[in-house]
Short mmCIF file of C-alpha atoms in Angstrom, two decimals:
data_model
loop_
_atom_site.label_atom_id
_atom_site.label_comp_id
_atom_site.label_asym_id
_atom_site.label_seq_id
_atom_site.Cartn_x
_atom_site.Cartn_y
_atom_site.Cartn_z
CA MET R 1 -3.80 2.52 15.13
CA THR R 2 -4.43 6.25 15.03
CA PRO R 3 -1.41 8.54 14.81
CA GLY R 4 -2.60 10.30 17.96
CA ARG R 5 -2.42 7.13 20.02
CA HIS R 6 0.97 6.34 18.54
CA ALA R 7 2.36 9.70 19.61
CA ALA R 8 0.78 9.63 23.07
CA PRO R 9 3.78 8.18 24.97
CA TYR R 10 6.06 10.80 23.44
CA LEU R 11 3.64 13.64 24.12
CA VAL R 12 3.08 12.62 27.73
CA GLY R 13 6.80 12.01 28.30
CA GLY R 14 7.72 15.33 26.70
CA ALA R 15 5.06 17.25 28.60
CA PHE R 16 6.11 15.76 31.93
CA LEU R 17 9.76 16.57 31.26
CA ALA R 18 8.85 20.11 30.21
CA SER R 19 6.82 20.71 33.37
CA LEU R 20 9.68 19.42 35.55
CA VAL R 21 12.10 21.79 33.84
CA ALA R 22 9.59 24.62 34.23
CA ALA R 23 9.23 23.92 37.95
CA TRP R 24 13.01 23.83 38.27
CA GLU R 25 13.25 27.13 36.41
CA ILE R 26 10.66 28.85 38.62
CA ALA R 27 12.17 27.54 41.85
CA GLY R 28 15.66 28.58 40.77
CA ARG R 29 14.64 32.02 39.52
CA SER R 30 13.28 33.35 42.82
CA ALA R 31 15.78 35.67 44.44
CA ASP R 32 18.47 34.26 46.76
CA SER R 33 17.27 30.73 46.25
CA ALA R 34 19.74 28.23 47.67
CA LEU R 35 18.82 25.92 44.82
CA ALA R 36 20.24 28.27 42.19
CA ALA R 37 23.77 27.94 43.60
CA VAL R 38 23.83 24.11 43.38
CA LEU R 39 21.33 23.41 40.65
CA PRO R 40 21.30 26.51 38.45
CA PRO R 41 18.14 26.53 36.33
CA PRO R 42 18.33 26.07 32.55
CA SER R 43 18.02 29.77 31.75
CA GLN R 44 21.12 30.43 33.81
CA PHE R 45 23.47 27.72 32.53
CA LEU R 46 22.27 27.95 28.94
CA SER R 47 22.93 31.69 28.85
CA VAL R 48 26.56 30.96 29.73
CA LEU R 49 26.76 28.98 26.54
CA LEU R 50 25.20 31.76 24.47
CA ASP R 51 27.45 34.40 25.98
CA SER R 52 30.58 32.44 25.13
CA GLY R 53 29.45 31.65 21.57
CA PHE R 54 29.14 27.88 22.18
CA ARG R 55 32.78 27.65 23.23
CA ILE R 56 33.87 26.33 26.56
CA GLY R 57 37.12 26.90 28.38
CA LEU R 58 39.45 29.67 29.35
CA GLY R 59 40.69 32.22 26.82
CA SER R 60 42.57 30.74 23.89
CA GLN R 61 42.12 27.19 25.20
CA ALA R 62 38.38 27.36 24.73
CA VAL R 63 36.98 24.69 22.44
CA PRO R 64 33.60 24.61 20.72
CA LEU R 65 31.00 22.53 22.56
CA ALA R 66 30.35 20.56 19.35
CA GLN R 67 33.97 19.45 19.31
CA SER R 68 33.72 18.12 22.88
CA ILE R 69 30.58 16.21 22.03
CA LEU R 70 32.15 14.84 18.87
CA SER R 71 35.33 13.62 20.53
CA THR R 72 33.40 11.87 23.30
CA LEU R 73 31.09 10.22 20.78
CA LEU R 74 33.95 9.10 18.55
CA ARG R 75 35.68 7.51 21.52
CA VAL R 76 32.56 5.64 22.56
CA PHE R 77 31.65 4.50 19.06
CA GLY R 78 35.21 3.58 18.19
CA GLY R 79 35.59 1.44 21.29
CA MET R 80 32.19 -0.16 20.91
CA ALA R 81 32.64 -0.93 17.22
CA ILE R 82 36.06 -2.54 17.76
CA ALA R 83 34.75 -4.48 20.76
CA PHE R 84 31.70 -5.68 18.82
CA VAL R 85 33.68 -7.01 15.89
CA ALA R 86 36.36 -8.49 18.14
CA ALA R 87 33.82 -10.15 20.44
CA VAL R 88 31.92 -11.78 17.59
CA ALA R 89 35.20 -12.97 16.08
CA THR R 90 36.49 -14.31 19.41
CA GLY R 91 33.20 -15.99 20.23
CA ALA R 92 33.14 -17.62 16.82
CA LEU R 93 36.71 -18.87 17.09
CA LEU R 94 36.12 -20.20 20.59
CA SER R 95 32.95 -21.96 19.48
CA LEU R 96 34.95 -23.91 16.90
CA SER R 97 36.92 -25.65 19.62
CA ARG R 98 35.55 -26.92 22.88
CA PHE R 99 39.08 -27.08 24.23
CA ALA R 100 39.63 -23.39 23.51
CA THR R 101 36.34 -22.55 25.19
CA TRP R 102 37.40 -24.46 28.29
CA CYS R 103 40.74 -22.60 28.33
CA PHE R 104 39.43 -19.11 27.86
CA SER R 105 36.05 -19.16 29.62
CA PRO R 106 37.44 -18.65 33.15
CA LEU R 107 39.55 -15.77 31.89
CA LEU R 108 36.53 -14.10 30.30
CA TYR R 109 34.48 -14.46 33.46
CA ILE R 110 37.30 -13.04 35.59
CA LEU R 111 37.94 -10.08 33.31
CA ALA R 112 34.31 -9.24 32.58
CA PRO R 113 33.40 -7.96 36.07
CA ILE R 114 36.37 -5.58 36.23
CA ALA R 115 34.76 -2.18 35.81
CA PRO R 116 36.15 -0.30 32.82
CA ILE R 117 36.94 2.57 35.17
CA ALA R 118 39.42 0.33 36.96
CA TRP R 119 41.43 0.10 33.73
CA ILE R 120 41.96 3.88 33.56
CA PRO R 121 45.20 4.10 35.58
CA THR R 122 46.79 1.21 33.69
CA ALA R 123 45.60 2.54 30.35
CA ILE R 124 47.03 5.98 31.01
CA VAL R 125 50.38 4.47 31.93
CA VAL R 126 50.45 2.32 28.81
CA PHE R 127 48.86 4.55 26.20
CA GLY R 128 49.38 7.99 27.74
CA ILE R 129 46.77 10.69 27.66
CA SER R 130 45.32 10.05 24.24
CA ASN R 131 42.31 8.86 22.33
CA VAL R 132 43.75 5.36 22.38
CA THR R 133 43.31 5.32 26.16
CA ALA R 134 39.66 6.27 25.87
CA VAL R 135 38.96 3.75 23.13
CA PHE R 136 40.79 1.07 25.10
CA ILE R 137 38.70 1.73 28.20
CA VAL R 138 35.45 1.49 26.27
CA PHE R 139 36.72 -1.67 24.62
CA MET R 140 37.56 -3.26 27.98
CA GLY R 141 34.15 -2.32 29.31
CA VAL R 142 32.26 -4.04 26.51
CA TYR R 143 34.47 -6.71 24.93
CA PHE R 144 34.34 -9.48 27.56
CA ILE R 145 30.65 -9.28 28.19
CA LEU R 146 29.98 -9.34 24.44
CA THR R 147 32.26 -12.33 23.94
CA ILE R 148 30.36 -14.21 26.63
CA ALA R 149 27.11 -13.16 24.95
CA THR R 150 28.35 -14.35 21.55
CA LEU R 151 29.20 -17.76 22.98
CA ALA R 152 25.77 -17.98 24.61
CA GLU R 153 24.02 -16.92 21.40
CA ILE R 154 25.93 -19.51 19.37
CA ARG R 155 24.85 -22.22 21.81
CA ARG R 156 21.27 -20.99 21.48
CA ILE R 157 21.07 -21.38 17.68
CA PRO R 158 18.47 -24.04 16.84
CA GLU R 159 20.33 -27.04 15.51
CA GLU R 160 17.86 -27.37 12.63
CA TYR R 161 19.24 -24.18 11.07
CA LEU R 162 22.70 -25.66 10.76
CA THR R 163 21.38 -29.06 9.71
CA VAL R 164 19.21 -27.50 7.02
CA ALA R 165 22.06 -25.32 5.75
CA ALA R 166 24.44 -28.28 5.59
CA ASN R 167 21.75 -30.39 3.95
CA LEU R 168 21.33 -27.74 1.26
CA GLY R 169 25.02 -27.99 0.53
CA ALA R 170 26.54 -25.12 2.56
CA ARG R 171 30.15 -25.76 3.61
CA PRO R 172 31.29 -24.97 7.19
CA GLY R 173 32.64 -21.49 6.37
CA GLU R 174 29.53 -20.64 4.45
CA ARG R 175 27.32 -21.95 7.26
CA TRP R 176 29.14 -19.61 9.60
CA LEU R 177 28.69 -16.58 7.40
CA ARG R 178 25.13 -17.24 6.25
CA VAL R 179 23.61 -18.88 9.33
CA VAL R 180 25.61 -18.46 12.53
CA LEU R 181 26.43 -14.79 12.03
CA PRO R 182 22.90 -13.60 11.20
CA ALA R 183 21.50 -15.82 13.95
CA ILE R 184 23.65 -14.28 16.70
CA LEU R 185 23.76 -10.65 15.51
CA PRO R 186 20.47 -9.43 17.02
CA GLY R 187 21.17 -10.87 20.46
CA VAL R 188 24.72 -9.57 20.63
CA PHE R 189 23.68 -6.17 19.35
CA THR R 190 20.95 -5.89 21.99
CA LEU R 191 23.59 -6.49 24.63
CA LEU R 192 25.83 -3.90 23.00
CA ARG R 193 23.04 -1.39 23.36
CA THR R 194 22.52 -2.34 27.01
CA ASN R 195 26.23 -1.89 27.63
CA PHE R 196 26.40 1.43 25.87
CA ILE R 197 25.60 3.19 29.15
CA ALA R 198 28.58 1.52 30.82
CA ALA R 199 30.85 2.46 27.92
CA TRP R 200 29.54 6.02 27.95
CA MET R 201 30.21 6.37 31.68
CA ALA R 202 33.68 4.91 31.34
CA VAL R 203 34.67 7.47 28.73
CA LEU R 204 33.29 10.32 30.80
CA VAL R 205 35.29 9.23 33.82
CA ALA R 206 38.39 8.86 31.68
CA GLU R 207 37.86 12.39 30.40
CA MET R 208 37.37 13.68 33.90
CA VAL R 209 40.45 12.15 35.44
CA GLY R 210 42.91 12.01 32.58
CA LEU R 211 42.08 13.32 29.16
CA ARG R 212 41.73 17.06 28.88
CA ASP R 213 38.92 17.27 26.40
CA GLY R 214 35.47 15.85 25.79
CA LEU R 215 32.26 16.18 27.76
CA GLY R 216 33.73 14.77 30.98
CA ALA R 217 36.40 17.47 30.93
CA ILE R 218 33.70 20.18 30.94
CA ILE R 219 32.40 18.90 34.27
CA MET R 220 35.89 18.77 35.68
CA MET R 221 36.59 22.31 34.50
CA GLY R 222 33.40 23.49 36.17
CA ARG R 223 34.44 21.81 39.38
CA ASN R 224 37.91 23.37 39.36
CA LEU R 225 36.46 26.82 38.71
CA PHE R 226 33.63 26.40 41.24
CA ASN R 227 31.35 27.13 38.31
CA SER R 228 28.08 25.31 38.88
CA ASP R 229 26.65 26.65 35.63
CA LEU R 230 29.34 24.82 33.71
CA ILE R 231 28.80 21.61 35.70
CA MET R 232 25.08 21.73 35.06
CA LEU R 233 25.64 22.45 31.38
CA GLY R 234 27.97 19.47 31.08
CA MET R 235 25.48 17.21 32.82
CA ALA R 236 22.62 18.34 30.60
CA VAL R 237 24.63 17.80 27.41
CA ILE R 238 25.81 14.37 28.60
CA GLY R 239 22.26 13.32 29.40
CA ILE R 240 20.80 14.48 26.11
CA ALA R 241 23.65 13.11 23.99
CA GLY R 242 23.44 9.74 25.74
CA PHE R 243 19.70 9.63 25.21
CA LEU R 244 20.06 10.38 21.51
CA VAL R 245 22.76 7.75 21.01
CA ASP R 246 20.63 5.14 22.77
CA ARG R 247 17.75 6.00 20.43
CA LEU R 248 20.07 5.68 17.45
CA LEU R 249 21.20 2.24 18.61
CA MET R 250 17.60 1.25 19.15
CA LEU R 251 16.80 2.35 15.61
CA ILE R 252 19.64 0.26 14.23
CA GLY R 253 18.36 -2.68 16.26
CA THR R 254 14.78 -2.39 15.02
CA ARG R 255 15.51 -1.42 11.41
CA LEU R 256 18.69 -3.23 10.41
CA ILE R 257 18.93 -6.23 12.75
CA TRP R 258 15.25 -6.67 13.39
CA TRP R 259 14.78 -10.42 13.26
CA ARG R 260 14.43 -12.69 16.28
CA VAL R 261 15.77 -16.20 16.28
CA MET V 1 -4.31 -17.93 -0.60
CA SER V 2 -3.24 -17.94 -4.23
CA ALA V 3 -2.83 -20.57 -6.90
CA PRO V 4 -5.11 -23.40 -5.89
CA LEU V 5 -3.56 -26.49 -7.34
CA ALA V 6 -5.50 -29.27 -8.91
CA THR V 7 -5.15 -32.70 -7.38
CA ALA V 8 -2.83 -34.97 -9.24
CA PRO V 9 -4.27 -37.05 -12.02
CA ALA V 10 -4.81 -40.74 -11.45
CA ALA V 11 -1.64 -42.61 -10.60
CA PRO V 12 0.48 -43.71 -13.54
CA ALA V 13 0.36 -47.27 -14.75
CA PRO V 14 2.13 -49.33 -12.08
CA VAL V 15 5.58 -50.00 -13.44
CA PRO V 16 7.81 -51.84 -10.96
CA ALA V 17 9.78 -48.99 -9.38
CA PRO V 18 13.46 -49.57 -8.65
CA PRO V 19 14.44 -49.36 -4.99
CA ILE V 20 16.30 -46.23 -3.92
CA PHE V 21 16.70 -47.08 -0.23
CA LYS V 22 17.34 -50.44 1.27
CA VAL V 23 17.12 -50.38 5.04
CA ASP V 24 19.24 -53.35 5.98
CA ARG V 25 19.21 -54.61 9.58
CA LEU V 26 19.23 -51.03 10.86
CA THR V 27 19.75 -50.62 14.59
CA VAL V 28 19.67 -47.15 16.13
CA ALA V 29 20.29 -46.67 19.84
CA PHE V 30 20.59 -43.51 21.87
CA PRO V 31 22.35 -43.27 25.22
CA GLU V 32 20.05 -42.34 28.06
CA ARG V 33 20.74 -40.72 31.38
CA GLY V 34 22.07 -43.25 33.85
CA GLY V 35 24.16 -45.18 31.37
CA THR V 36 21.34 -47.21 29.86
CA GLU V 37 20.29 -46.81 26.26
CA VAL V 38 17.08 -46.74 24.34
CA ALA V 39 16.83 -48.42 20.95
CA PRO V 40 13.75 -47.38 18.97
CA ILE V 41 14.90 -49.33 15.94
CA VAL V 42 16.45 -52.81 16.08
CA ASP V 43 17.31 -55.02 13.11
CA PHE V 44 14.86 -53.16 10.91
CA ASP V 45 14.42 -53.91 7.20
CA LEU V 46 12.52 -51.92 4.59
CA VAL V 47 12.78 -51.14 0.90
CA VAL V 48 11.74 -47.74 -0.45
CA GLU V 49 11.08 -47.40 -4.16
CA ALA V 50 12.31 -44.51 -6.26
CA GLY V 51 9.95 -41.94 -7.69
CA ARG V 52 7.07 -42.58 -5.32
CA ILE V 53 5.66 -41.14 -2.13
CA THR V 54 6.01 -43.46 0.82
CA CYS V 55 4.24 -42.53 4.04
CA LEU V 56 5.42 -43.78 7.41
CA LEU V 57 2.61 -43.89 9.90
CA GLY V 58 2.55 -44.79 13.54
CA PRO V 59 1.89 -43.66 17.10
CA SER V 60 4.21 -41.17 18.80
CA GLY V 61 7.48 -42.66 19.89
CA CYS V 62 7.36 -45.63 17.53
CA GLY V 63 10.64 -44.62 15.93
CA LYS V 64 9.30 -43.30 12.65
CA THR V 65 11.16 -39.98 12.90
CA THR V 66 14.35 -41.82 13.82
CA LEU V 67 13.89 -44.00 10.77
CA LEU V 68 13.36 -40.92 8.60
CA LYS V 69 16.50 -39.29 9.96
CA ALA V 70 18.41 -42.47 9.24
CA LEU V 71 17.16 -42.36 5.64
CA GLY V 72 18.68 -38.89 5.37
CA GLY V 73 21.96 -39.87 7.01
CA PHE V 74 21.25 -37.53 9.92
CA VAL V 75 21.30 -40.52 12.24
CA VAL V 76 23.71 -43.36 11.64
CA GLY V 77 22.92 -46.71 13.15
CA ARG V 78 25.16 -49.44 14.50
CA ASP V 79 27.57 -50.82 11.95
CA THR V 80 25.83 -54.20 11.98
CA GLY V 81 23.63 -52.79 9.23
CA GLY V 82 22.34 -49.49 8.00
CA VAL V 83 20.64 -47.62 5.22
CA VAL V 84 21.80 -48.43 1.73
CA TYR V 85 21.21 -45.53 -0.64
CA ARG V 86 21.93 -46.25 -4.31
CA GLY V 87 24.18 -49.12 -3.40
CA ARG V 88 26.16 -47.42 -0.64
CA TYR V 89 25.73 -47.27 3.13
CA LEU V 90 24.81 -43.76 4.24
CA THR V 91 27.18 -42.31 6.83
CA GLU V 92 26.33 -38.63 6.66
CA PRO V 93 23.74 -36.27 5.16
CA THR V 94 24.03 -35.57 1.46
CA PRO V 95 22.54 -32.78 -0.66
CA ASP V 96 20.95 -35.62 -2.67
CA ILE V 97 18.52 -36.21 0.18
CA VAL V 98 16.91 -33.10 1.63
CA MET V 99 14.87 -33.18 4.81
CA ILE V 100 12.10 -30.81 5.85
CA PHE V 101 11.87 -30.52 9.59
CA GLN V 102 8.81 -29.84 11.67
CA GLU V 103 10.18 -26.67 13.21
CA HIS V 104 12.70 -23.91 12.52
CA ASN V 105 12.19 -24.41 8.88
CA LEU V 106 12.97 -20.99 7.52
CA PHE V 107 15.76 -18.55 8.30
CA PRO V 108 14.03 -15.52 9.86
CA TRP V 109 16.56 -13.05 8.44
CA LEU V 110 15.92 -14.03 4.83
CA SER V 111 12.92 -13.21 2.67
CA VAL V 112 10.95 -16.02 1.08
CA ARG V 113 13.06 -15.66 -2.06
CA GLY V 114 16.25 -15.68 0.02
CA ASN V 115 15.14 -18.78 1.88
CA VAL V 116 14.02 -20.70 -1.16
CA GLY V 117 17.21 -19.76 -2.98
CA PHE V 118 19.48 -20.67 -0.06
CA GLY V 119 20.83 -23.90 -1.49
CA LEU V 120 20.66 -22.82 -5.09
CA ARG V 121 24.31 -21.85 -5.41
CA HIS V 122 25.26 -25.46 -4.76
CA SER V 123 22.90 -26.90 -7.31
CA PRO V 124 23.75 -27.57 -10.94
CA GLY V 125 23.12 -25.19 -13.81
CA GLU V 126 24.05 -21.73 -15.02
CA PRO V 127 23.20 -18.82 -12.66
CA ALA V 128 20.49 -17.60 -15.02
CA ALA V 129 18.94 -21.05 -15.26
CA ARG V 130 19.06 -21.39 -11.48
CA ARG V 131 17.34 -18.05 -11.02
CA ALA V 132 14.65 -19.08 -13.48
CA ARG V 133 14.20 -22.32 -11.54
CA LEU V 134 13.83 -20.32 -8.32
CA GLU V 135 11.11 -18.13 -9.81
CA ARG V 136 9.33 -21.14 -11.30
CA MET V 137 9.43 -22.94 -7.95
CA LEU V 138 8.02 -19.89 -6.16
CA GLY V 139 5.17 -19.99 -8.65
CA THR V 140 4.63 -23.71 -8.21
CA VAL V 141 4.06 -23.34 -4.47
CA GLY V 142 2.02 -20.16 -4.95
CA LEU V 143 4.47 -17.79 -3.31
CA ALA V 144 5.46 -15.64 -6.29
CA GLU V 145 3.67 -12.62 -4.88
CA ALA V 146 4.91 -13.18 -1.33
CA ALA V 147 8.53 -13.69 -2.39
CA GLY V 148 9.70 -10.45 -0.80
CA ARG V 149 8.09 -11.13 2.56
CA TYR V 150 9.84 -12.44 5.65
CA PRO V 151 8.91 -15.63 7.54
CA HIS V 152 7.29 -13.78 10.46
CA GLN V 153 4.93 -12.13 7.97
CA LEU V 154 3.74 -15.47 6.60
CA SER V 155 0.98 -17.83 7.66
CA GLY V 156 1.85 -21.35 8.77
CA GLY V 157 0.85 -22.81 5.42
CA MET V 158 2.95 -20.31 3.48
CA ARG V 159 5.95 -21.14 5.65
CA GLN V 160 5.62 -24.84 4.95
CA ARG V 161 5.21 -24.16 1.25
CA ALA V 162 8.38 -22.07 1.33
CA ALA V 163 10.20 -24.88 3.13
CA ILE V 164 9.07 -27.38 0.51
CA ALA V 165 10.12 -25.02 -2.28
CA ARG V 166 13.53 -24.48 -0.66
CA ALA V 167 14.10 -28.21 -0.50
CA LEU V 168 12.89 -28.94 -4.03
CA VAL V 169 14.55 -26.06 -5.87
CA THR V 170 17.92 -27.76 -5.51
CA GLU V 171 16.42 -30.76 -7.33
CA PRO V 172 17.28 -33.40 -4.73
CA LYS V 173 16.82 -37.07 -5.49
CA VAL V 174 14.83 -37.60 -2.31
CA LEU V 175 12.66 -35.38 -0.16
CA LEU V 176 12.12 -36.40 3.46
CA LEU V 177 9.25 -34.79 5.35
CA ASP V 178 8.85 -35.04 9.12
CA GLU V 179 5.22 -34.30 9.99
CA PRO V 180 5.40 -31.18 7.85
CA PHE V 181 1.76 -30.18 8.19
CA SER V 182 1.06 -31.07 11.81
CA ALA V 183 0.83 -27.41 12.85
CA LEU V 184 -1.75 -26.51 10.19
CA ASP V 185 -5.53 -26.58 10.38
CA VAL V 186 -7.52 -29.18 8.45
CA THR V 187 -8.41 -27.01 5.46
CA LEU V 188 -4.84 -25.90 5.00
CA ARG V 189 -3.54 -29.44 5.42
CA ARG V 190 -5.77 -30.65 2.60
CA ARG V 191 -4.51 -27.90 0.33
CA MET V 192 -0.96 -28.86 1.20
CA HIS V 193 -1.72 -32.49 0.34
CA ALA V 194 -2.92 -31.41 -3.09
CA LEU V 195 0.14 -29.22 -3.49
CA LEU V 196 2.50 -32.01 -2.56
CA ARG V 197 0.84 -34.35 -5.06
CA ALA V 198 1.00 -31.67 -7.74
CA VAL V 199 4.69 -31.05 -7.05
CA TRP V 200 5.32 -34.76 -7.22
CA THR V 201 3.48 -35.01 -10.54
CA GLU V 202 5.75 -32.29 -11.87
CA THR V 203 9.08 -33.47 -10.46
CA ARG V 204 8.57 -37.19 -9.71
CA THR V 205 10.83 -36.76 -6.71
CA THR V 206 11.05 -39.70 -4.33
CA MET V 207 9.39 -38.63 -1.10
CA VAL V 208 9.19 -40.22 2.31
CA MET V 209 6.81 -38.56 4.72
CA VAL V 210 6.31 -39.26 8.40
CA THR V 211 2.88 -38.44 9.75
CA HIS V 212 0.54 -39.46 12.52
CA SER V 213 -2.55 -38.67 10.49
CA VAL V 214 -3.99 -41.77 8.82
CA GLU V 215 -5.96 -39.71 6.33
CA GLU V 216 -2.90 -37.74 5.34
CA ALA V 217 -0.85 -40.88 4.79
CA ILE V 218 -3.44 -42.49 2.52
CA VAL V 219 -4.27 -39.35 0.55
CA VAL V 220 -0.69 -38.32 -0.11
CA GLY V 221 1.13 -41.63 -0.39
CA HIS V 222 1.53 -44.25 -3.05
CA ARG V 223 2.27 -46.60 -0.23
CA VAL V 224 1.58 -46.53 3.47
CA VAL V 225 3.84 -48.28 5.94
CA VAL V 226 2.38 -48.58 9.43
CA LEU V 227 4.93 -48.90 12.20
CA GLY V 228 4.32 -49.92 15.77
CA GLY V 229 5.78 -51.48 18.84
CA ARG V 230 9.09 -50.95 20.55
CA PRO V 231 11.45 -51.55 18.87
CA ALA V 232 9.59 -50.64 15.70
CA SER V 233 8.23 -53.25 13.35
CA VAL V 234 6.09 -53.01 10.21
CA LEU V 235 2.47 -53.72 11.15
CA LEU V 236 1.09 -53.10 7.70
CA ASP V 237 2.55 -52.24 4.31
CA VAL V 238 -0.08 -51.36 1.78
CA PRO V 239 -0.07 -49.72 -1.68
CA THR V 240 -2.39 -46.71 -1.89
CA GLU V 241 -2.20 -45.92 -5.58
CA GLY V 242 -5.33 -45.43 -7.60
CA ALA V 243 -8.13 -42.92 -7.63
CA ALA V 244 -9.99 -44.51 -4.71
CA TYR V 245 -7.33 -43.42 -2.29
CA ARG V 246 -7.39 -39.82 -3.47
CA ASP V 247 -11.00 -39.45 -2.34
CA ARG V 248 -11.41 -39.56 1.39
CA TYR V 249 -15.12 -40.46 1.12
CA ASP V 250 -14.50 -43.47 -1.10
CA PRO V 251 -15.49 -46.75 0.61
CA ALA V 252 -12.08 -48.26 -0.11
CA PHE V 253 -10.42 -45.25 1.51
CA LEU V 254 -12.61 -45.43 4.58
CA GLU V 255 -12.13 -49.17 4.84
CA LEU V 256 -8.35 -48.81 4.81
CA GLN V 257 -8.47 -45.90 7.23
CA LYS V 258 -10.51 -47.99 9.66
CA ARG V 259 -8.14 -50.91 9.31
CA ILE V 260 -5.08 -48.77 10.02
CA GLU V 261 -6.70 -46.98 12.92
CA SER V 262 -7.58 -50.27 14.60
CA LEU V 263 -3.95 -51.36 14.15
CA ILE V 264 -2.52 -48.24 15.74
CA GLU V 265 -4.85 -48.24 18.75
#
């Protein structure tokens, strides 16, 4: 394959995006455009950022944009990492006992559809306005679905793998570590990536309604100040950061957990 | 493909081989939907000698795979009889008897070396000696250069060679093979036959192989057992030692092949 053909999707995608932004910029630039008030063009909302030296907020409360991005990302990654490990562990424990699976399955299926956003009021009451709240909300948004996925992946493991491992002398614990775990990891991780968007949204909502920092808080601040530049800036940063994280997860999926069972 | 292996030399002088398996009134039945059950093997008797390759041949559904699984302890029959292995009834799989399945043979997340070495930690010997054995086994099956590759990067023949190496590196007493080469093309199959004979010459491992290819059974085996009917019975039990049976154009070979084929049809 030629490198040119390999790059084509990226070039076309990038060019299309660039022309959309350019059209937006031109339409928003023209004098007394109604569009500029609601959807300020990039030149307008980006200059706000430059003027304030990449800090957002009022006076002494202003925080660097990088710090907002970082705290949102840490919340999402923290919650997702804890949920991932916990879900694999729960799924594994449940798979050891059919009785336990029967007991807990209904609970999982009842809790899984509750949107993480619905946990926000409870979480704020229990944990207060803190990072724990945000991490908890991400956790609730991902944990149940991943536990269900882990159980499904364990059921999907070809029996021959376990028979072969046992036949070659592997004890139950070793079979779990050397066969079950690697066999389920790719599938569960793919679902984690799919659910990243949900986790990302949950944190943003939590930041908008409760926590006072992070990317969601920028949007809320813009709303309170009737500052559409700030709103647009927040949206652009959220979109780009989310895109980059998804790419990162995809890279982990294709480079580290690449095999298919 | 690397390391073409010479066919095994003429069979050793026929010394009476001691039995390693005694199938004694084995009955295996599986429950079916609707409460009935199907019994592919009823009151079956067979003796398998140690240190030889025995091929089980028969049409699909004649119970040969069930019999093979019973030899490995993967299937346990009714307690009216069973499989006696070295004087004891088998009730579960043992690392002494390793089975190579038709499918899902290799772990996709491990390299060839990782796969072949999977059971090594449970096999006897010092770590250094075990590692040396692993490298030697990779060489024996011609995968020394491909040791770092992953199963999805291998051809079908390489995968089966890796599976054979993984089973043999732990030095089991018995190797059970369930139609191991059925997914390979003719040329590759013939190379695998030569390889299997060469490995046997080196290790003298007892092997029992299930196949539905008459040619394969005669070429590889020291003895061919033809099964048929439902429940299974032995239609023919014939020794296939000697140079004539290593050459598939030999009149004796063709004669036997014809005889078996007419039995199966």
